[in-house]
GROMACS .gro file of N, CA, C and O in nm:
model
  356
    1UNK      N    1   0.598  -0.737   0.648
    1UNK     CA    2   0.524  -0.787   0.761
    1UNK      C    3   0.377  -0.747   0.746
    1UNK      O    4   0.347  -0.643   0.691
    2UNK      N    5   0.291  -0.831   0.796
    2UNK     CA    6   0.147  -0.804   0.788
    2UNK      C    7   0.084  -0.838   0.922
    2UNK      O    8   0.118  -0.939   0.983
    3UNK      N    9  -0.006  -0.751   0.968
    3UNK     CA   10  -0.082  -0.777   1.091
    3UNK      C   11  -0.230  -0.755   1.061
    3UNK      O   12  -0.267  -0.663   0.987
    4UNK      N   13  -0.314  -0.839   1.118
    4UNK     CA   14  -0.459  -0.826   1.105
    4UNK      C   15  -0.521  -0.820   1.243
    4UNK      O   16  -0.474  -0.888   1.335
    5UNK      N   17  -0.625  -0.741   1.256
    5UNK     CA   18  -0.700  -0.730   1.382
    5UNK      C   19  -0.844  -0.697   1.347
    5UNK      O   20  -0.870  -0.615   1.258
    6UNK      N   21  -0.936  -0.759   1.417
    6UNK     CA   22  -1.076  -0.726   1.397
    6UNK      C   23  -1.108  -0.602   1.482
    6UNK      O   24  -1.089  -0.603   1.603
    7UNK      N   25  -1.155  -0.497   1.415
    7UNK     CA   26  -1.193  -0.373   1.482
    7UNK      C   27  -1.334  -0.339   1.436
    7UNK      O   28  -1.361  -0.331   1.315
    8UNK      N   29  -1.423  -0.320   1.529
    8UNK     CA   30  -1.565  -0.291   1.500
    8UNK      C   31  -1.623  -0.394   1.405
    8UNK      O   32  -1.697  -0.362   1.313
    9UNK      N   33  -1.586  -0.520   1.426
    9UNK     CA   34  -1.644  -0.630   1.351
    9UNK      C   35  -1.588  -0.652   1.212
    9UNK      O   36  -1.633  -0.742   1.141
   10UNK      N   37  -1.490  -0.575   1.169
   10UNK     CA   38  -1.430  -0.588   1.037
   10UNK      C   39  -1.279  -0.601   1.049
   10UNK      O   40  -1.217  -0.550   1.143
   11UNK      N   41  -1.218  -0.666   0.951
   11UNK     CA   42  -1.074  -0.686   0.953
   11UNK      C   43  -1.000  -0.558   0.920
   11UNK      O   44  -1.029  -0.490   0.822
   12UNK      N   45  -0.902  -0.526   1.001
   12UNK     CA   46  -0.809  -0.416   0.975
   12UNK      C   47  -0.675  -0.481   0.945
   12UNK      O   48  -0.626  -0.564   1.022
   13UNK      N   49  -0.617  -0.447   0.832
   13UNK     CA   50  -0.489  -0.503   0.789
   13UNK      C   51  -0.386  -0.392   0.780
   13UNK      O   52  -0.415  -0.287   0.723
   14UNK      N   53  -0.269  -0.417   0.835
   14UNK     CA   54  -0.156  -0.325   0.823
   14UNK      C   55  -0.039  -0.405   0.768
   14UNK      O   56  -0.003  -0.509   0.822
   15UNK      N   57   0.018  -0.356   0.658
   15UNK     CA   58   0.139  -0.415   0.602
   15UNK      C   59   0.248  -0.309   0.609
   15UNK      O   60   0.222  -0.192   0.586
   16UNK      N   61   0.368  -0.352   0.643
   16UNK     CA   62   0.478  -0.255   0.650
   16UNK      C   63   0.610  -0.321   0.615
   16UNK      O   64   0.628  -0.441   0.632
   17UNK      N   65   0.698  -0.239   0.561
   17UNK     CA   66   0.835  -0.280   0.531
   17UNK      C   67   0.921  -0.156   0.547
   17UNK      O   68   0.904  -0.060   0.474
   18UNK      N   69   1.007  -0.155   0.643
   18UNK     CA   70   1.095  -0.044   0.679
   18UNK      C   71   1.010   0.081   0.705
   18UNK      O   72   0.951   0.092   0.810
   19UNK      N   73   1.003   0.174   0.609
   19UNK     CA   74   0.927   0.297   0.633
   19UNK      C   75   0.808   0.311   0.539
   19UNK      O   76   0.753   0.420   0.522
   20UNK      N   77   0.765   0.203   0.477
   20UNK     CA   78   0.650   0.205   0.388
   20UNK      C   79   0.538   0.124   0.452
   20UNK      O   80   0.562   0.014   0.501
   21UNK      N   81   0.418   0.179   0.455
   21UNK     CA   82   0.305   0.115   0.522
   21UNK      C   83   0.182   0.113   0.432
   21UNK      O   84   0.167   0.199   0.346
   22UNK      N   85   0.096   0.016   0.456
   22UNK     CA   86  -0.032   0.009   0.386
   22UNK      C   87  -0.135  -0.041   0.486
   22UNK      O   88  -0.110  -0.138   0.557
   23UNK      N   89  -0.250   0.025   0.491
   23UNK     CA   90  -0.357  -0.014   0.584
   23UNK      C   91  -0.490  -0.021   0.511
   23UNK      O   92  -0.514   0.057   0.418
   24UNK      N   93  -0.575  -0.111   0.557
   24UNK     CA   94  -0.710  -0.117   0.501
   24UNK      C   95  -0.811  -0.154   0.609
   24UNK      O   96  -0.780  -0.229   0.702
   25UNK      N   97  -0.929  -0.097   0.595
   25UNK     CA   98  -1.045  -0.128   0.679
   25UNK      C   99  -1.166  -0.071   0.608
   25UNK      O  100  -1.156   0.026   0.532
   26UNK      N  101  -1.281  -0.131   0.631
   26UNK     CA  102  -1.404  -0.087   0.565
   26UNK      C  103  -1.449   0.053   0.609
   26UNK      O  104  -1.517   0.122   0.534
   27UNK      N  105  -1.411   0.093   0.731
   27UNK     CA  106  -1.457   0.221   0.784
   27UNK      C  107  -1.340   0.320   0.794
   27UNK      O  108  -1.245   0.297   0.869
   28UNK      N  109  -1.347   0.431   0.720
   28UNK     CA  110  -1.239   0.529   0.724
   28UNK      C  111  -1.209   0.582   0.865
   28UNK      O  112  -1.093   0.610   0.897
   29UNK      N  113  -1.310   0.591   0.952
   29UNK     CA  114  -1.285   0.643   1.087
   29UNK      C  115  -1.194   0.549   1.166
   29UNK      O  116  -1.117   0.594   1.251
   30UNK      N  117  -1.201   0.419   1.138
   30UNK     CA  118  -1.112   0.324   1.205
   30UNK      C  119  -0.969   0.349   1.161
   30UNK      O  120  -0.877   0.353   1.243
   31UNK      N  121  -0.948   0.369   1.031
   31UNK     CA  122  -0.813   0.399   0.982
   31UNK      C  123  -0.760   0.528   1.042
   31UNK      O  124  -0.643   0.535   1.079
   32UNK      N  125  -0.845   0.628   1.053
   32UNK     CA  126  -0.803   0.755   1.113
   32UNK      C  127  -0.754   0.732   1.255
   32UNK      O  128  -0.648   0.784   1.295
   33UNK      N  129  -0.825   0.652   1.332
   33UNK     CA  130  -0.785   0.624   1.471
   33UNK      C  131  -0.654   0.546   1.477
   33UNK      O  132  -0.566   0.577   1.557
   34UNK      N  133  -0.641   0.446   1.390
   34UNK     CA  134  -0.517   0.367   1.387
   34UNK      C  135  -0.399   0.457   1.349
   34UNK      O  136  -0.292   0.451   1.411
   35UNK      N  137  -0.418   0.542   1.250
   35UNK     CA  138  -0.312   0.636   1.209
   35UNK      C  139  -0.275   0.728   1.324
   35UNK      O  140  -0.156   0.750   1.352
   36UNK      N  141  -0.374   0.782   1.394
   36UNK     CA  142  -0.347   0.869   1.509
   36UNK      C  143  -0.267   0.795   1.616
   36UNK      O  144  -0.173   0.851   1.675
   37UNK      N  145  -0.302   0.670   1.642
   37UNK     CA  146  -0.230   0.591   1.743
   37UNK      C  147  -0.085   0.567   1.701
   37UNK      O  148   0.007   0.578   1.783
   38UNK      N  149  -0.064   0.534   1.575
   38UNK     CA  150   0.073   0.511   1.526
   38UNK      C  151   0.153   0.640   1.531
   38UNK      O  152   0.269   0.641   1.576
   39UNK      N  153   0.094   0.750   1.487
   39UNK     CA  154   0.165   0.878   1.487
   39UNK      C  155   0.197   0.925   1.629
   39UNK      O  156   0.300   0.989   1.651
   40UNK      N  157   0.112   0.894   1.724
   40UNK     CA  158   0.139   0.931   1.863
   40UNK      C  159   0.265   0.862   1.915
   40UNK      O  160   0.339   0.917   1.997
   41UNK      N  161   0.291   0.743   1.865
   41UNK     CA  162   0.407   0.667   1.910
   41UNK      C  163   0.532   0.693   1.825
   41UNK      O  164   0.642   0.703   1.877
   42UNK      N  165   0.515   0.708   1.692
   42UNK     CA  166   0.630   0.713   1.602
   42UNK      C  167   0.648   0.846   1.528
   42UNK      O  168   0.747   0.863   1.457
   43UNK      N  169   0.552   0.937   1.538
   43UNK     CA  170   0.564   1.064   1.467
   43UNK      C  171   0.477   1.068   1.342
   43UNK      O  172   0.417   0.969   1.301
   44UNK      N  173   0.473   1.185   1.283
   44UNK     CA  174   0.386   1.213   1.168
   44UNK      C  175   0.419   1.125   1.048
   44UNK      O  176   0.535   1.102   1.017
   45UNK      N  177   0.315   1.077   0.981
   45UNK     CA  178   0.329   0.998   0.858
   45UNK      C  179   0.266   1.074   0.742
   45UNK      O  180   0.177   1.156   0.762
   46UNK      N  181   0.311   1.044   0.623
   46UNK     CA  182   0.243   1.091   0.503
   46UNK      C  183   0.132   0.991   0.473
   46UNK      O  184   0.158   0.871   0.463
   47UNK      N  185   0.010   1.039   0.462
   47UNK     CA  186  -0.106   0.951   0.445
   47UNK      C  187  -0.171   0.977   0.310
   47UNK      O  188  -0.194   1.092   0.272
   48UNK      N  189  -0.198   0.870   0.237
   48UNK     CA  190  -0.269   0.878   0.110
   48UNK      C  191  -0.395   0.794   0.123
   48UNK      O  192  -0.387   0.677   0.162
   49UNK      N  193  -0.508   0.853   0.089
   49UNK     CA  194  -0.635   0.780   0.094
   49UNK      C  195  -0.694   0.775  -0.045
   49UNK      O  196  -0.667   0.860  -0.127
   50UNK      N  197  -0.773   0.674  -0.070
   50UNK     CA  198  -0.840   0.666  -0.199
   50UNK      C  199  -0.821   0.530  -0.264
   50UNK      O  200  -0.786   0.432  -0.198
   51UNK      N  201  -0.842   0.527  -0.395
   51UNK     CA  202  -0.842   0.402  -0.471
   51UNK      C  203  -0.705   0.365  -0.527
   51UNK      O  204  -0.687   0.253  -0.572
   52UNK      N  205  -0.611   0.461  -0.531
   52UNK     CA  206  -0.480   0.435  -0.592
   52UNK      C  207  -0.369   0.457  -0.491
   52UNK      O  208  -0.366   0.558  -0.422
   53UNK      N  209  -0.278   0.358  -0.484
   53UNK     CA  210  -0.168   0.364  -0.387
   53UNK      C  211  -0.042   0.309  -0.449
   53UNK      O  212  -0.046   0.235  -0.547
   54UNK      N  213   0.071   0.343  -0.388
   54UNK     CA  214   0.199   0.282  -0.422
   54UNK      C  215   0.257   0.226  -0.293
   54UNK      O  216   0.272   0.298  -0.195
   55UNK      N  217   0.285   0.097  -0.291
   55UNK     CA  218   0.344   0.031  -0.174
   55UNK      C  219   0.466  -0.045  -0.220
   55UNK      O  220   0.457  -0.133  -0.306
   56UNK      N  221   0.582  -0.009  -0.168
   56UNK     CA  222   0.709  -0.069  -0.205
   56UNK      C  223   0.732  -0.060  -0.356
   56UNK      O  224   0.786  -0.151  -0.418
   57UNK      N  225   0.689   0.050  -0.415
   57UNK     CA  226   0.709   0.070  -0.558
   57UNK      C  227   0.608   0.002  -0.647
   57UNK      O  228   0.610   0.018  -0.768
   58UNK      N  229   0.516  -0.074  -0.588
   58UNK     CA  230   0.413  -0.144  -0.664
   58UNK      C  231   0.288  -0.057  -0.666
   58UNK      O  232   0.242  -0.011  -0.562
   59UNK      N  233   0.234  -0.034  -0.785
   59UNK     CA  234   0.112   0.046  -0.798
   59UNK      C  235  -0.009  -0.045  -0.773
   59UNK      O  236  -0.023  -0.149  -0.839
   60UNK      N  237  -0.094  -0.004  -0.679
   60UNK     CA  238  -0.212  -0.083  -0.643
   60UNK      C  239  -0.336   0.003  -0.664
   60UNK      O  240  -0.339   0.119  -0.622
   61UNK      N  241  -0.437  -0.056  -0.728
   61UNK     CA  242  -0.561   0.017  -0.755
   61UNK      C  243  -0.679  -0.068  -0.710
   61UNK      O  244  -0.684  -0.188  -0.735
   62UNK      N  245  -0.773  -0.004  -0.641
   62UNK     CA  246  -0.895  -0.069  -0.595
   62UNK      C  247  -1.013  -0.002  -0.664
   62UNK      O  248  -1.065   0.100  -0.617
   63UNK      N  249  -1.061  -0.055  -0.777
   63UNK     CA  250  -1.166   0.013  -0.853
   63UNK      C  251  -1.307   0.003  -0.796
   63UNK      O  252  -1.401   0.047  -0.858
   64UNK      N  253  -1.323  -0.051  -0.677
   64UNK     CA  254  -1.452  -0.060  -0.608
   64UNK      C  255  -1.552  -0.156  -0.673
   64UNK      O  256  -1.671  -0.147  -0.650
   65UNK      N  257  -1.501  -0.246  -0.755
   65UNK     CA  258  -1.589  -0.348  -0.812
   65UNK      C  259  -1.552  -0.486  -0.760
   65UNK      O  260  -1.589  -0.588  -0.817
   66UNK      N  261  -1.475  -0.488  -0.649
   66UNK     CA  262  -1.434  -0.613  -0.588
   66UNK      C  263  -1.303  -0.668  -0.643
   66UNK      O  264  -1.259  -0.775  -0.602
   67UNK      N  265  -1.241  -0.595  -0.734
   67UNK     CA  266  -1.114  -0.640  -0.790
   67UNK      C  267  -1.000  -0.553  -0.739
   67UNK      O  268  -1.023  -0.447  -0.679
   68UNK      N  269  -0.879  -0.598  -0.764
   68UNK     CA  270  -0.759  -0.523  -0.729
   68UNK      C  271  -0.667  -0.524  -0.850
   68UNK      O  272  -0.646  -0.629  -0.911
   69UNK      N  273  -0.614  -0.408  -0.885
   69UNK     CA  274  -0.517  -0.400  -0.994
   69UNK      C  275  -0.378  -0.379  -0.936
   69UNK      O  276  -0.359  -0.299  -0.845
   70UNK      N  277  -0.280  -0.453  -0.988
   70UNK     CA  278  -0.143  -0.444  -0.942
   70UNK      C  279  -0.053  -0.426  -1.064
   70UNK      O  280  -0.062  -0.503  -1.160
   71UNK      N  281   0.032  -0.322  -1.060
   71UNK     CA  282   0.124  -0.297  -1.172
   71UNK      C  283   0.266  -0.285  -1.120
   71UNK      O  284   0.290  -0.220  -1.019
   72UNK      N  285   0.356  -0.348  -1.191
   72UNK     CA  286   0.498  -0.339  -1.157
   72UNK      C  287   0.580  -0.295  -1.278
   72UNK      O  288   0.700  -0.319  -1.284
   73UNK      N  289   0.516  -0.229  -1.373
   73UNK     CA  290   0.584  -0.190  -1.496
   73UNK      C  291   0.706  -0.102  -1.471
   73UNK      O  292   0.804  -0.109  -1.545
   74UNK      N  293   0.703  -0.021  -1.366
   74UNK     CA  294   0.819   0.063  -1.336
   74UNK      C  295   0.939  -0.024  -1.299
   74UNK      O  296   1.052   0.008  -1.334
   75UNK      N  297   0.918  -0.134  -1.230
   75UNK     CA  298   1.027  -0.226  -1.197
   75UNK      C  299   1.083  -0.291  -1.323
   75UNK      O  300   1.203  -0.308  -1.338
   76UNK      N  301   0.994  -0.329  -1.413
   76UNK     CA  302   1.039  -0.390  -1.537
   76UNK      C  303   1.126  -0.295  -1.617
   76UNK      O  304   1.231  -0.333  -1.667
   77UNK      N  305   1.084  -0.169  -1.628
   77UNK     CA  306   1.163  -0.071  -1.703
   77UNK      C  307   1.298  -0.051  -1.637
   77UNK      O  308   1.400  -0.043  -1.706
   78UNK      N  309   1.303  -0.043  -1.505
   78UNK     CA  310   1.431  -0.030  -1.435
   78UNK      C  311   1.522  -0.149  -1.464
   78UNK      O  312   1.642  -0.133  -1.485
   79UNK      N  313   1.464  -0.270  -1.468
   79UNK     CA  314   1.543  -0.390  -1.497
   79UNK      C  315   1.595  -0.386  -1.641
   79UNK      O  316   1.711  -0.418  -1.666
   80UNK      N  317   1.510  -0.344  -1.734
   80UNK     CA  318   1.553  -0.333  -1.873
   80UNK      C  319   1.667  -0.231  -1.886
   80UNK      O  320   1.766  -0.255  -1.955
   81UNK      N  321   1.651  -0.117  -1.818
   81UNK     CA  322   1.754  -0.012  -1.824
   81UNK      C  323   1.886  -0.061  -1.764
   81UNK      O  324   1.993  -0.032  -1.817
   82UNK      N  325   1.879  -0.136  -1.656
   82UNK     CA  326   2.000  -0.186  -1.590
   82UNK      C  327   2.070  -0.293  -1.671
   82UNK      O  328   2.191  -0.314  -1.658
   83UNK      N  329   1.996  -0.361  -1.759
   83UNK     CA  330   2.053  -0.469  -1.840
   83UNK      C  331   2.164  -0.417  -1.930
   83UNK      O  332   2.262  -0.484  -1.955
   84UNK      N  333   2.147  -0.293  -1.979
   84UNK     CA  334   2.252  -0.228  -2.055
   84UNK      C  335   2.260  -0.267  -2.202
   84UNK      O  336   2.351  -0.226  -2.273
   85UNK      N  337   2.171  -0.351  -2.248
   85UNK     CA  338   2.168  -0.392  -2.389
   85UNK      C  339   2.028  -0.366  -2.444
   85UNK      O  340   1.930  -0.373  -2.370
   86UNK      N  341   2.019  -0.336  -2.572
   86UNK     CA  342   1.885  -0.319  -2.629
   86UNK      C  343   1.807  -0.450  -2.625
   86UNK      O  344   1.863  -0.557  -2.645
   87UNK      N  345   1.682  -0.440  -2.595
   87UNK     CA  346   1.595  -0.557  -2.590
   87UNK      C  347   1.505  -0.557  -2.714
   87UNK      O  348   1.447  -0.456  -2.749
   88UNK      N  349   1.494  -0.671  -2.777
   88UNK     CA  350   1.407  -0.684  -2.892
   88UNK      C  351   1.320  -0.807  -2.874
   88UNK      O  352   1.347  -0.894  -2.792
   89UNK      N  353   1.216  -0.814  -2.953
   89UNK     CA  354   1.125  -0.929  -2.947
   89UNK      C  355   1.180  -1.045  -3.024
   89UNK      O  356   1.241  -1.040  -3.120
   0.00000   0.00000   0.00000
C-alpha cells in the first residue's frame, strides 16, 4: 500500500506491507513528526535513515544524484538455492 500527502509544500510518501514501512520527504523534521505520530498510535518502530534501505527484502539506494538503485540479488540467490539443481550458463 502507498499513501501520499503534501506536507509543508512537499510530497510525503509512506509505503507499507504488513510490518515493513518506507517513508520519504525532503525535510527530515517532517519524517520525524510522522514517525512520532505513528509510534504514538502503534508503538515503537525500528527506524533507518540515510541513503541505503531494505524494504520487503529489496535493497534500495539513493545516491543523491537524482537516481535510485534497486537490487534483488538476494531473491535470485534464494530462488537458485530452492531450485535444487546446479545452474549453468
